Amino acid sequence: MEQHRTRTPQRRQPSQAQPAPPGGLGEVTAPAAYPVTVAVAPATGTGQGSRPGGGAPPVVTALRRFPNPRLTGIGAGLFAALTMFLLACVDRLLLGGSEIVYGLLFLPVSALTALWVRPADLVTAPIIVPIAFAVGVIPVAGGTGGFGGQAMAVVTALAVHAGWLYGGTLVAGLIASVRKIRQMRERQRHLLRADRAARRPRA
């Protein structure tokens, strides 16, 4: 009789786990023959605190885009007088010479006059504004009876609406004072920087 040969089953040794790649968690490794470059794009979204225009608020950005001329004292006076006269004529044609509308328009004109006058003529801003108010009130006063009647109407209008006149003059004076203080501070900083630069030892 033939005897069947029996083979004892051999146990396969479990394959050893390959060591982890040297990189840490989240890193992508590839074989040396196929290098992989991973590029990380910067975040395009802006945070809650970020603002367009280098962090400046929208109001400041809009004011920077606003025209900023530098007028002499005479130029600022002509600007204020002509502007108030034209606005008074428009007020007379459209609204029948409303003194309240004329007074409200006088306030922004006073502010612009004080903002646009050059730094050397800041003192003239509170003086120019009342003259411009008096020139512009002529069409609104509505006097009759020749030159005398017109002059009396202008004087009466100035006396009645002195509040608007004082308000515009105060606005121009405050803006001119703030600009003058800033100019003096900038000059002091410039002198301090020049003094420090002069005291530094030269190599």
XYZ file of N, CA, C and O in Angstrom:
812
model
N 0.850 -1.193 0.000
C 0.000 0.000 0.000
C 0.876 1.229 0.000
O 1.909 1.281 0.632
N 0.319 2.223 -0.779
C 1.092 3.465 -0.851
C 0.743 4.338 0.343
O -0.417 4.470 0.716
N 1.697 4.864 0.876
C 1.509 5.757 2.032
C 1.553 7.193 1.519
O 2.484 7.599 0.806
N 0.481 7.944 1.827
C 0.414 9.356 1.427
C 1.292 10.164 2.356
O 1.219 10.043 3.580
N 2.096 10.936 1.689
C 2.970 11.824 2.473
C 2.189 13.044 2.932
O 1.522 13.689 2.141
N 2.275 13.317 4.130
C 1.603 14.508 4.704
C 2.630 15.555 5.064
O 3.699 15.240 5.593
N 2.325 16.747 4.680
C 3.203 17.898 5.007
C 2.590 18.718 6.127
O 1.397 19.020 6.108
N 3.396 18.961 7.040
C 2.930 19.826 8.136
C 2.794 21.257 7.631
O 3.689 21.785 6.963
N 1.676 21.888 7.872
C 1.488 23.291 7.389
C 2.474 24.236 8.080
O 2.685 24.174 9.283
N 3.085 25.043 7.228
C 4.041 26.042 7.755
C 3.320 27.361 7.965
O 2.560 27.817 7.109
N 3.558 27.890 9.078
C 2.975 29.206 9.405
C 3.794 30.326 8.766
O 5.007 30.350 8.872
N 3.085 31.193 8.089
C 3.745 32.361 7.490
C 3.970 33.439 8.538
O 3.083 33.770 9.304
N 5.156 33.884 8.507
C 5.482 34.963 9.462
C 4.837 36.263 8.995
O 4.886 36.594 7.802
N 4.233 36.944 9.908
C 3.597 38.224 9.509
C 4.655 39.206 9.041
O 5.743 39.281 9.578
N 4.271 39.884 7.969
C 5.213 40.885 7.414
C 5.372 42.045 8.389
O 4.409 42.530 8.995
N 6.609 42.438 8.520
C 6.897 43.549 9.441
C 6.362 44.860 8.863
O 6.477 45.115 7.664
N 5.792 45.622 9.729
C 5.250 46.919 9.294
C 6.372 47.853 8.911
O 7.412 47.900 9.571
N 6.164 48.515 7.807
C 7.179 49.458 7.352
C 7.249 50.638 8.302
O 6.231 51.094 8.817
N 8.443 51.126 8.526
C 8.560 52.285 9.436
C 7.883 53.508 8.853
O 7.803 53.671 7.643
N 7.392 54.317 9.723
C 6.689 55.540 9.309
C 7.660 56.483 8.649
O 8.848 56.495 8.954
N 7.211 57.262 7.722
C 8.107 58.219 7.068
C 8.631 59.228 8.068
O 8.031 59.488 9.104
N 9.787 59.783 7.752
C 10.381 60.721 8.718
C 9.559 61.967 8.944
O 9.706 62.646 9.932
N 8.712 62.304 8.010
C 7.928 63.528 8.189
C 6.890 63.371 9.262
O 6.484 62.274 9.630
N 6.401 64.478 9.769
C 5.391 64.455 10.806
C 4.012 64.268 10.213
O 3.830 63.922 9.041
N 3.000 64.475 11.024
C 1.630 64.327 10.594
C 1.296 65.410 9.590
O 1.691 66.567 9.729
N 0.537 65.078 8.599
C 0.079 66.049 7.629
C 1.029 66.274 6.490
O 0.730 67.032 5.571
N 2.238 65.633 6.499
C 3.189 65.818 5.421
C 3.000 64.721 4.392
O 2.692 63.570 4.715
N 3.217 65.081 3.154
C 3.039 64.146 2.048
C 4.409 63.766 1.549
O 5.219 64.645 1.226
N 4.682 62.462 1.530
C 5.966 61.985 1.047
C 5.741 61.181 -0.210
O 4.678 60.605 -0.430
N 6.738 61.097 -1.046
C 6.650 60.377 -2.307
C 7.973 59.707 -2.549
O 8.990 60.071 -1.949
N 8.004 58.755 -3.437
C 9.281 58.108 -3.757
C 10.264 59.104 -4.310
O 9.912 60.166 -4.813
N 11.510 58.752 -4.182
C 12.557 59.675 -4.617
C 12.518 59.907 -6.100
O 12.930 60.944 -6.592
N 12.006 58.896 -6.872
C 11.998 59.045 -8.330
C 10.935 60.015 -8.790
O 10.996 60.513 -9.902
N 9.909 60.269 -7.972
C 8.819 61.161 -8.369
C 8.657 62.242 -7.301
O 7.833 62.131 -6.414
N 9.435 63.294 -7.357
C 9.300 64.358 -6.349
C 7.989 65.118 -6.524
O 7.556 65.372 -7.645
N 7.380 65.416 -5.442
C 6.107 66.118 -5.454
C 6.294 67.442 -4.729
O 6.839 67.471 -3.629
N 5.839 68.503 -5.353
C 5.913 69.838 -4.749
C 4.520 70.258 -4.326
O 3.582 70.246 -5.139
N 4.366 70.604 -3.073
C 3.075 71.012 -2.532
C 3.135 72.502 -2.279
O 3.974 72.981 -1.514
N 2.264 73.251 -2.942
C 2.213 74.703 -2.781
C 0.985 75.073 -1.980
O -0.107 74.559 -2.227
N 1.163 75.937 -1.020
C 0.069 76.381 -0.154
C -0.296 77.790 -0.560
O 0.537 78.699 -0.498
N -1.515 77.982 -1.004
C -1.964 79.304 -1.436
C -2.372 80.120 -0.231
O -2.980 79.598 0.707
N -2.054 81.414 -0.198
C -2.471 82.253 0.941
C -3.974 82.433 0.962
O -4.638 82.382 -0.072
N -4.477 82.653 2.133
C -5.920 82.841 2.292
C -6.336 84.147 1.657
O -5.733 85.185 1.861
N -7.376 84.068 0.839
C -7.854 85.266 0.152
C -8.902 86.018 0.933
O -9.152 87.181 0.677
N -9.527 85.409 1.861
C -10.570 86.078 2.621
C -9.990 87.020 3.649
O -8.904 86.839 4.178
N -10.691 88.040 3.928
C -10.278 89.014 4.927
C -11.000 88.752 6.224
O -12.143 88.289 6.246
N -10.318 89.023 7.302
C -10.915 88.796 8.605
C -11.947 89.848 8.938
O -12.224 90.789 8.194
N -12.501 89.733 10.110
C -13.522 90.677 10.523
C -12.931 92.051 10.767
O -13.545 93.047 10.476
N -11.700 92.093 11.290
C -11.131 93.396 11.616
C -10.427 94.058 10.459
O -10.075 95.224 10.555
N -10.194 93.313 9.340
C -9.477 93.914 8.226
C -10.412 94.810 7.437
O -11.584 94.530 7.256
N -9.868 95.909 6.917
C -10.632 96.852 6.145
C -9.892 97.166 4.872
O -8.679 97.164 4.856
N -10.603 97.463 3.812
C -9.914 97.814 2.581
C -9.235 99.153 2.718
O -9.640 100.021 3.483
N -8.164 99.334 1.912
C -7.461 100.615 1.940
C -6.446 100.708 3.044
O -6.206 101.784 3.574
N -5.833 99.540 3.404
C -4.778 99.610 4.405
C -5.265 99.840 5.808
O -4.576 100.432 6.631
N -6.487 99.423 6.150
C -6.982 99.563 7.505
C -7.673 100.882 7.786
O -8.102 101.121 8.906
N -7.786 101.782 6.803
C -8.440 103.070 7.027
C -9.944 102.898 6.922
O -10.433 102.144 6.083
N -10.726 103.590 7.753
C -12.182 103.489 7.648
C -12.680 104.098 6.352
O -11.987 104.904 5.723
N -13.891 103.747 5.926
C -14.397 104.273 4.644
C -14.524 105.784 4.619
O -14.363 106.407 3.574
N -14.832 106.401 5.779
C -14.986 107.856 5.792
C -13.655 108.542 5.495
O -13.579 109.504 4.719
N -12.580 108.026 6.094
C -11.263 108.618 5.853
C -10.834 108.412 4.410
O -10.248 109.300 3.782
N -11.137 107.237 3.858
C -10.792 106.983 2.455
C -11.530 107.924 1.521
O -10.966 108.431 0.551
N -12.810 108.182 1.806
C -13.567 109.113 0.967
C -13.048 110.542 1.087
O -12.994 111.282 0.107
N -12.637 110.938 2.287
C -12.105 112.285 2.461
C -10.764 112.458 1.771
O -10.425 113.550 1.297
N -9.965 111.375 1.706
C -8.694 111.473 1.008
C -8.878 111.663 -0.486
O -8.049 112.296 -1.142
N -9.944 111.119 -1.034
C -10.212 111.291 -2.463
C -10.800 112.662 -2.768
O -10.874 113.051 -3.924
N -11.224 113.387 -1.765
C -11.831 114.698 -1.974
C -10.752 115.683 -2.409
O -9.617 115.616 -1.954
N -11.064 116.614 -3.330
C -10.042 117.580 -3.756
C -9.548 118.421 -2.593
O -10.309 118.813 -1.709
N -8.267 118.713 -2.599
C -7.642 119.442 -1.495
C -6.751 120.555 -2.039
O -5.523 120.471 -1.969
N -7.358 121.598 -2.614
C -6.532 122.699 -3.134
C -5.984 123.548 -2.003
O -6.424 123.476 -0.858
N -5.005 124.380 -2.336
C -4.412 125.311 -1.383
C -4.551 126.713 -1.957
O -3.870 127.086 -2.911
N -5.482 127.488 -1.380
C -5.789 128.825 -1.859
C -5.099 129.872 -0.999
O -4.911 129.677 0.206
N -4.744 130.970 -1.621
C -4.229 132.102 -0.857
C -5.383 132.792 -0.130
O -6.556 132.417 -0.285
N -5.056 133.795 0.650
C -6.108 134.511 1.360
C -7.084 135.181 0.410
O -8.307 135.122 0.598
N -6.558 135.810 -0.649
C -7.434 136.461 -1.627
C -8.240 135.417 -2.407
O -9.438 135.596 -2.663
N -7.583 134.318 -2.771
C -8.294 133.269 -3.497
C -9.405 132.647 -2.670
O -10.502 132.381 -3.185
N -9.138 132.413 -1.394
C -10.185 131.868 -0.527
C -11.333 132.847 -0.353
O -12.510 132.451 -0.314
N -11.016 134.144 -0.272
C -12.068 135.143 -0.164
C -12.944 135.206 -1.406
O -14.182 135.281 -1.315
N -12.315 135.157 -2.578
C -13.086 135.152 -3.828
C -13.937 133.888 -3.945
O -15.090 133.937 -4.391
N -13.360 132.763 -3.547
C -14.124 131.517 -3.602
C -15.356 131.580 -2.717
O -16.474 131.237 -3.141
N -15.187 132.032 -1.487
C -16.317 132.072 -0.555
C -17.367 133.083 -1.007
O -18.574 132.796 -0.976
N -16.937 134.266 -1.448
C -17.901 135.292 -1.848
C -18.677 134.877 -3.097
O -19.915 135.001 -3.146
N -17.979 134.385 -4.119
C -18.669 133.966 -5.342
C -19.585 132.775 -5.094
O -20.703 132.715 -5.639
N -19.138 131.843 -4.280
C -19.973 130.674 -3.996
C -21.247 131.071 -3.272
O -22.344 130.610 -3.617
N -21.120 131.921 -2.260
C -22.306 132.343 -1.516
C -23.238 133.190 -2.384
O -24.468 133.079 -2.278
N -22.673 134.009 -3.272
C -23.522 134.827 -4.144
C -24.294 133.941 -5.125
O -25.499 134.151 -5.352
N -23.632 132.952 -5.713
C -24.318 132.057 -6.636
C -25.373 131.212 -5.923
O -26.482 131.011 -6.444
N -25.040 130.723 -4.734
C -26.023 129.956 -3.974
C -27.220 130.815 -3.580
O -28.373 130.332 -3.575
N -26.979 132.072 -3.263
C -28.088 132.966 -2.922
C -28.973 133.239 -4.139
O -30.209 133.314 -4.017
N -28.357 133.372 -5.313
C -29.160 133.566 -6.529
C -30.020 132.341 -6.818
O -31.203 132.458 -7.194
N -29.435 131.142 -6.662
C -30.214 129.917 -6.864
C -31.334 129.811 -5.836
O -32.470 129.414 -6.152
N -31.045 130.199 -4.609
C -32.065 130.189 -3.556
C -33.185 131.170 -3.876
O -34.366 130.887 -3.640
N -32.823 132.311 -4.417
C -33.836 133.315 -4.761
C -34.729 132.836 -5.918
O -35.944 133.055 -5.920
N -34.132 132.142 -6.888
C -34.904 131.690 -8.036
C -35.789 130.491 -7.712
O -36.930 130.406 -8.185
N -35.259 129.550 -6.929
C -35.987 128.313 -6.679
C -36.888 128.379 -5.458
O -38.007 127.840 -5.474
N -36.404 128.991 -4.392
C -37.136 128.978 -3.119
C -37.624 130.353 -2.690
O -38.123 130.501 -1.569
N -37.473 131.354 -3.539
C -37.965 132.687 -3.191
C -37.134 133.400 -2.151
O -37.638 134.300 -1.466
N -35.883 133.040 -1.982
C -35.012 133.723 -1.025
C -35.197 133.241 0.405
O -35.412 134.056 1.318
N -35.092 131.947 0.632
C -35.246 131.394 1.978
C -33.970 131.653 2.783
O -32.884 131.209 2.396
N -34.112 132.370 3.883
C -32.941 132.675 4.705
C -32.417 131.443 5.428
O -31.215 131.330 5.681
N -33.295 130.507 5.761
C -32.849 129.300 6.461
C -31.974 128.446 5.543
O -30.922 127.934 5.955
N -32.398 128.295 4.294
C -31.599 127.522 3.339
C -30.258 128.218 3.097
O -29.209 127.558 3.008
N -30.288 129.533 3.008
C -29.044 130.279 2.811
C -28.097 130.101 3.999
O -26.887 129.920 3.831
N -28.650 130.122 5.191
C -27.819 129.914 6.378
C -27.245 128.515 6.457
O -26.083 128.323 6.844
N -28.054 127.506 6.076
C -27.548 126.134 6.083
C -26.442 125.938 5.046
O -25.474 125.212 5.292
N -26.569 126.582 3.899
C -25.523 126.475 2.879
C -24.262 127.240 3.271
O -23.169 126.913 2.791
N -24.410 128.203 4.132
C -23.251 128.996 4.547
C -22.287 128.184 5.414
O -21.072 128.406 5.377
N -22.807 127.226 6.171
C -21.948 126.432 7.065
C -20.932 125.568 6.306
O -19.735 125.618 6.606
N -21.340 124.765 5.307
C -20.320 123.995 4.583
C -19.362 124.859 3.779
O -18.188 124.498 3.627
N -19.833 125.985 3.269
C -18.917 126.888 2.545
C -17.857 127.437 3.490
O -16.674 127.557 3.127
N -18.242 127.748 4.704
C -17.270 128.226 5.696
C -16.245 127.146 6.016
O -15.041 127.424 6.128
N -16.717 125.912 6.163
C -15.795 124.808 6.457
C -14.819 124.581 5.303
O -13.610 124.386 5.518
N -15.306 124.597 4.070
C -14.423 124.396 2.923
C -13.419 125.535 2.775
O -12.261 125.309 2.402
N -13.849 126.738 3.073
C -12.921 127.875 2.998
C -11.783 127.717 3.990
O -10.615 127.973 3.662
N -12.099 127.287 5.206
C -11.051 127.093 6.206
C -10.178 125.881 5.896
O -9.004 125.849 6.285
N -10.712 124.890 5.201
C -9.928 123.705 4.861
C -9.013 123.945 3.667
O -7.928 123.369 3.588
N -9.447 124.764 2.725
C -8.706 124.945 1.483
C -7.739 126.116 1.491
O -6.955 126.259 0.557
N -7.792 126.969 2.482
C -6.836 128.067 2.531
C -5.459 127.512 2.900
O -5.343 126.534 3.647
N -4.425 128.090 2.350
C -3.091 127.556 2.598
C -2.657 127.836 4.035
O -3.182 128.754 4.685
N -1.716 127.066 4.556
C -1.330 127.233 5.970
C -0.812 128.622 6.318
O -0.994 129.076 7.448
N -0.185 129.296 5.372
C 0.349 130.635 5.676
C -0.750 131.672 5.860
O -0.512 132.720 6.484
N -1.969 131.411 5.358
C -3.081 132.375 5.446
C -4.235 131.851 6.289
O -5.389 132.217 6.053
N -3.930 131.003 7.257
C -5.004 130.467 8.094
C -5.695 131.545 8.921
O -6.880 131.417 9.257
N -4.986 132.591 9.238
C -5.587 133.648 10.062
C -6.707 134.357 9.322
O -7.642 134.891 9.945
N -6.649 134.371 8.004
C -7.652 135.101 7.227
C -8.979 134.364 7.109
O -9.974 134.966 6.689
N -9.016 133.089 7.434
C -10.260 132.315 7.263
C -11.428 132.876 8.067
O -12.525 133.074 7.520
N -11.286 133.165 9.382
C -12.435 133.731 10.109
C -12.799 135.142 9.673
O -13.902 135.622 9.992
N -11.903 135.824 8.942
C -12.214 137.172 8.470
C -12.925 137.124 7.122
O -13.804 137.941 6.829
N -12.569 136.163 6.297
C -13.152 136.048 4.956
C -14.615 135.637 5.023
O -15.459 136.144 4.262
N -14.935 134.740 5.925
C -16.262 134.124 5.956
C -17.378 135.142 6.209
O -18.390 135.128 5.493
N -17.284 136.056 7.173
C -18.366 137.036 7.340
C -18.546 137.949 6.132
O -19.682 138.338 5.807
N -17.440 138.292 5.470
C -17.554 139.129 4.268
C -18.306 138.380 3.173
O -19.156 138.953 2.467
N -18.003 137.084 3.032
C -18.722 136.293 2.035
C -20.204 136.180 2.366
O -21.059 136.201 1.464
N -20.533 136.079 3.646
C -21.945 136.038 4.041
C -22.653 137.333 3.677
O -23.793 137.315 3.187
N -21.986 138.464 3.899
C -22.597 139.757 3.576
C -22.765 139.936 2.072
O -23.761 140.506 1.613
N -21.806 139.449 1.287
C -21.930 139.553 -0.173
C -23.060 138.665 -0.683
O -23.848 139.071 -1.554
N -23.175 137.484 -0.137
C -24.192 136.564 -0.617
C -25.597 136.888 -0.165
O -26.567 136.442 -0.788
N -25.734 137.672 0.880
C -27.067 137.960 1.388
C -27.782 139.025 0.559
O -28.991 139.254 0.748
N -27.081 139.659 -0.368
C -27.702 140.736 -1.164
C -28.882 140.221 -1.988
O -29.962 140.827 -1.960
N -28.748 139.113 -2.734
C -29.937 138.656 -3.476
C -31.066 138.167 -2.577
O -32.240 138.203 -2.974
N -30.733 137.687 -1.393
C -31.758 137.131 -0.513
C -32.490 138.233 0.249
O -33.667 138.070 0.611
N -31.819 139.365 0.496
C -32.426 140.434 1.302
C -33.671 140.998 0.628
O -34.684 141.272 1.284
N -33.600 141.185 -0.702
C -34.789 141.640 -1.432
C -35.186 143.065 -1.127
O -36.374 143.351 -0.956
N -34.232 143.992 -1.037
C -34.559 145.390 -0.773
C -35.045 146.102 -2.025
O -34.761 145.718 -3.149
N -35.817 147.177 -1.815
C -36.339 147.994 -2.917
C -36.071 149.461 -2.614
O -35.734 149.827 -1.490
N -36.220 150.307 -3.650
C -36.081 151.740 -3.427
C -34.679 152.253 -3.639
O -34.292 153.222 -2.974
N -33.921 151.639 -4.549
C -32.606 152.156 -4.867
C -31.526 151.619 -3.942
O -31.705 150.625 -3.218
N -30.384 152.330 -3.964
C -29.232 151.875 -3.205
C -29.487 151.938 -1.701
O -29.078 151.045 -0.950
N -30.148 152.998 -1.254
C -30.417 153.128 0.175
C -31.302 152.028 0.703
O -31.040 151.432 1.759
N -32.357 151.707 -0.030
C -33.256 150.645 0.396
C -32.576 149.271 0.366
O -32.802 148.447 1.266
N -31.719 149.058 -0.634
C -30.989 147.794 -0.707
C -30.012 147.663 0.449
O -29.876 146.593 1.045
N -29.333 148.758 0.779
C -28.380 148.717 1.890
C -29.090 148.460 3.213
O -28.604 147.680 4.054
N -30.254 149.097 3.409
C -30.995 148.855 4.645
C -31.490 147.412 4.733
O -31.506 146.816 5.814
N -31.869 146.842 3.607
C -32.319 145.450 3.608
C -31.170 144.505 3.949
O -31.353 143.522 4.690
N -29.978 144.809 3.428
C -28.820 143.961 3.743
C -28.470 144.050 5.222
O -28.198 143.034 5.887
N -28.485 145.268 5.771
C -28.174 145.430 7.194
C -29.210 144.714 8.059
O -28.882 144.065 9.063
N -30.469 144.806 7.656
C -31.523 144.124 8.420
C -31.358 142.603 8.362
O -31.526 141.910 9.373
N -31.022 142.103 7.178
C -30.824 140.659 7.045
C -29.636 140.188 7.870
O -29.683 139.108 8.495
N -28.577 140.975 7.903
C -27.416 140.593 8.724
C -27.764 140.599 10.206
O -27.274 139.757 10.970
N -28.580 141.546 10.628
C -28.961 141.609 12.044
C -29.913 140.482 12.422
O -29.810 139.901 13.514
N -30.835 140.156 11.520
C -31.826 139.132 11.837
C -31.192 137.741 11.838
O -31.505 136.900 12.696
N -30.300 137.504 10.878
C -29.695 136.176 10.715
C -28.250 136.165 11.215
O -27.371 135.531 10.619
N -28.018 136.854 12.305
C -26.666 136.883 12.873
C -26.247 135.528 13.425
O -25.047 135.240 13.522
N -27.218 134.683 13.779
C -26.875 133.360 14.301
C -26.143 132.518 13.268
O -25.142 131.850 13.593
N -26.636 132.521 12.027
C -25.940 131.791 10.970
C -24.556 132.386 10.712
O -23.592 131.647 10.463
N -24.479 133.703 10.785
C -23.183 134.363 10.567
C -22.175 133.964 11.638
O -21.025 133.608 11.333
N -22.596 133.969 12.894
C -21.695 133.573 13.979
C -21.353 132.079 13.897
O -20.220 131.680 14.186
N -22.330 131.278 13.506
C -22.085 129.837 13.407
C -21.053 129.497 12.340
O -20.122 128.710 12.585
N -21.181 130.092 11.161
C -20.198 129.843 10.109
C -18.819 130.368 10.466
O -17.797 129.722 10.178
N -18.795 131.540 11.108
C -17.506 132.084 11.535
C -16.856 131.196 12.591
O -15.631 130.992 12.583
N -17.665 130.646 13.493
C -17.123 129.746 14.513
C -16.576 128.470 13.883
O -15.501 127.981 14.276
N -17.278 127.921 12.901
C -16.798 126.710 12.220
C -15.461 126.974 11.533
O -14.505 126.188 11.647
N -15.376 128.102 10.831
C -14.119 128.434 10.150
C -12.992 128.668 11.146
O -11.845 128.242 10.928
N -13.296 129.323 12.267
C -12.263 129.570 13.273
C -11.767 128.291 13.925
O -10.558 128.134 14.152
N -12.676 127.367 14.209
C -12.259 126.103 14.825
C -11.385 125.283 13.872
O -10.356 124.736 14.278
N -11.799 125.197 12.616
C -11.008 124.421 11.654
C -9.641 125.055 11.448
O -8.613 124.358 11.392
N -9.606 126.368 11.345
C -8.318 127.048 11.180
C -7.427 126.858 12.407
O -6.205 126.679 12.278
N -8.012 126.878 13.603
C -7.221 126.677 14.824
C -6.647 125.266 14.889
O -5.477 125.074 15.245
N -7.461 124.268 14.541
C -6.972 122.888 14.554
C -5.846 122.701 13.545
O -4.819 122.063 13.837
N -5.998 123.258 12.377
C -4.938 123.156 11.372
C -3.661 123.862 11.826
O -2.540 123.382 11.577
N -3.811 124.997 12.488
C -2.634 125.730 12.972
C -1.914 124.940 14.055
O -0.665 124.881 14.071
N -2.654 124.321 14.966
C -2.032 123.516 16.024
C -1.292 122.325 15.421
O -0.161 122.000 15.825
N -1.896 121.656 14.450
C -1.224 120.531 13.803
C 0.036 120.987 13.074
O 1.053 120.297 13.078
N -0.031 122.146 12.450
C 1.142 122.666 11.753
C 2.276 122.954 12.734
O 3.450 122.652 12.452
N 1.946 123.526 13.884
C 2.974 123.809 14.882
C 3.585 122.529 15.433
O 4.804 122.451 15.652
N 2.778 121.502 15.657
C 3.311 120.235 16.159
C 4.225 119.578 15.130
O 5.279 119.038 15.491
N 3.818 119.601 13.877
C 4.675 119.024 12.838
C 5.999 119.770 12.735
O 7.054 119.169 12.516
N 5.956 121.080 12.901
C 7.189 121.858 12.849
C 8.100 121.507 14.021
O 9.330 121.394 13.867
N 7.510 121.340 15.213
C 8.321 120.952 16.370
C 8.936 119.566 16.181
O 10.105 119.345 16.528
N 8.174 118.617 15.634
C 8.731 117.292 15.388
C 9.869 117.352 14.377
O 10.883 116.661 14.526
N 9.702 118.170 13.358
C 10.758 118.292 12.358
C 12.023 118.875 12.972
O 13.138 118.412 12.688
N 11.865 119.877 13.842
C 13.037 120.471 14.496
C 13.709 119.465 15.428
O 14.944 119.413 15.509
N 12.914 118.658 16.145
C 13.498 117.654 17.029
C 14.265 116.598 16.245
O 15.355 116.174 16.650
N 13.709 116.169 15.122
C 14.416 115.186 14.303
C 15.718 115.761 13.757
O 16.745 115.078 13.724
N 15.685 117.020 13.333
C 16.905 117.636 12.816
C 17.946 117.787 13.919
O 19.150 117.590 13.686
N 17.492 118.107 15.142
C 18.424 118.250 16.262
C 19.055 116.909 16.616
O 20.267 116.816 16.878
N 18.255 115.835 16.633
C 18.796 114.508 16.947
C 19.774 114.044 15.863
O 20.787 113.435 16.156
N 19.438 114.336 14.616
C 20.338 113.945 13.534
C 21.660 114.695 13.592
O 22.717 114.152 13.266
N 21.626 115.955 14.069
C 22.851 116.734 14.172
C 23.713 116.263 15.331
O 24.948 116.361 15.285
N 23.087 115.750 16.393
C 23.855 115.309 17.575
C 24.453 113.927 17.413
O 25.316 113.541 18.208
N 24.008 113.159 16.454
C 24.550 111.828 16.283
C 26.012 111.902 15.840
O 26.369 112.697 14.972
N 26.889 111.074 16.464
C 28.305 111.113 16.047
C 28.492 110.540 14.661
O 27.908 109.527 14.299
N 29.281 111.208 13.911
C 29.551 110.767 12.546
C 30.662 109.719 12.550
O 31.659 109.848 13.236
N 30.458 108.678 11.757
C 31.435 107.589 11.708
C 32.692 108.030 10.935
O 32.582 108.752 9.962
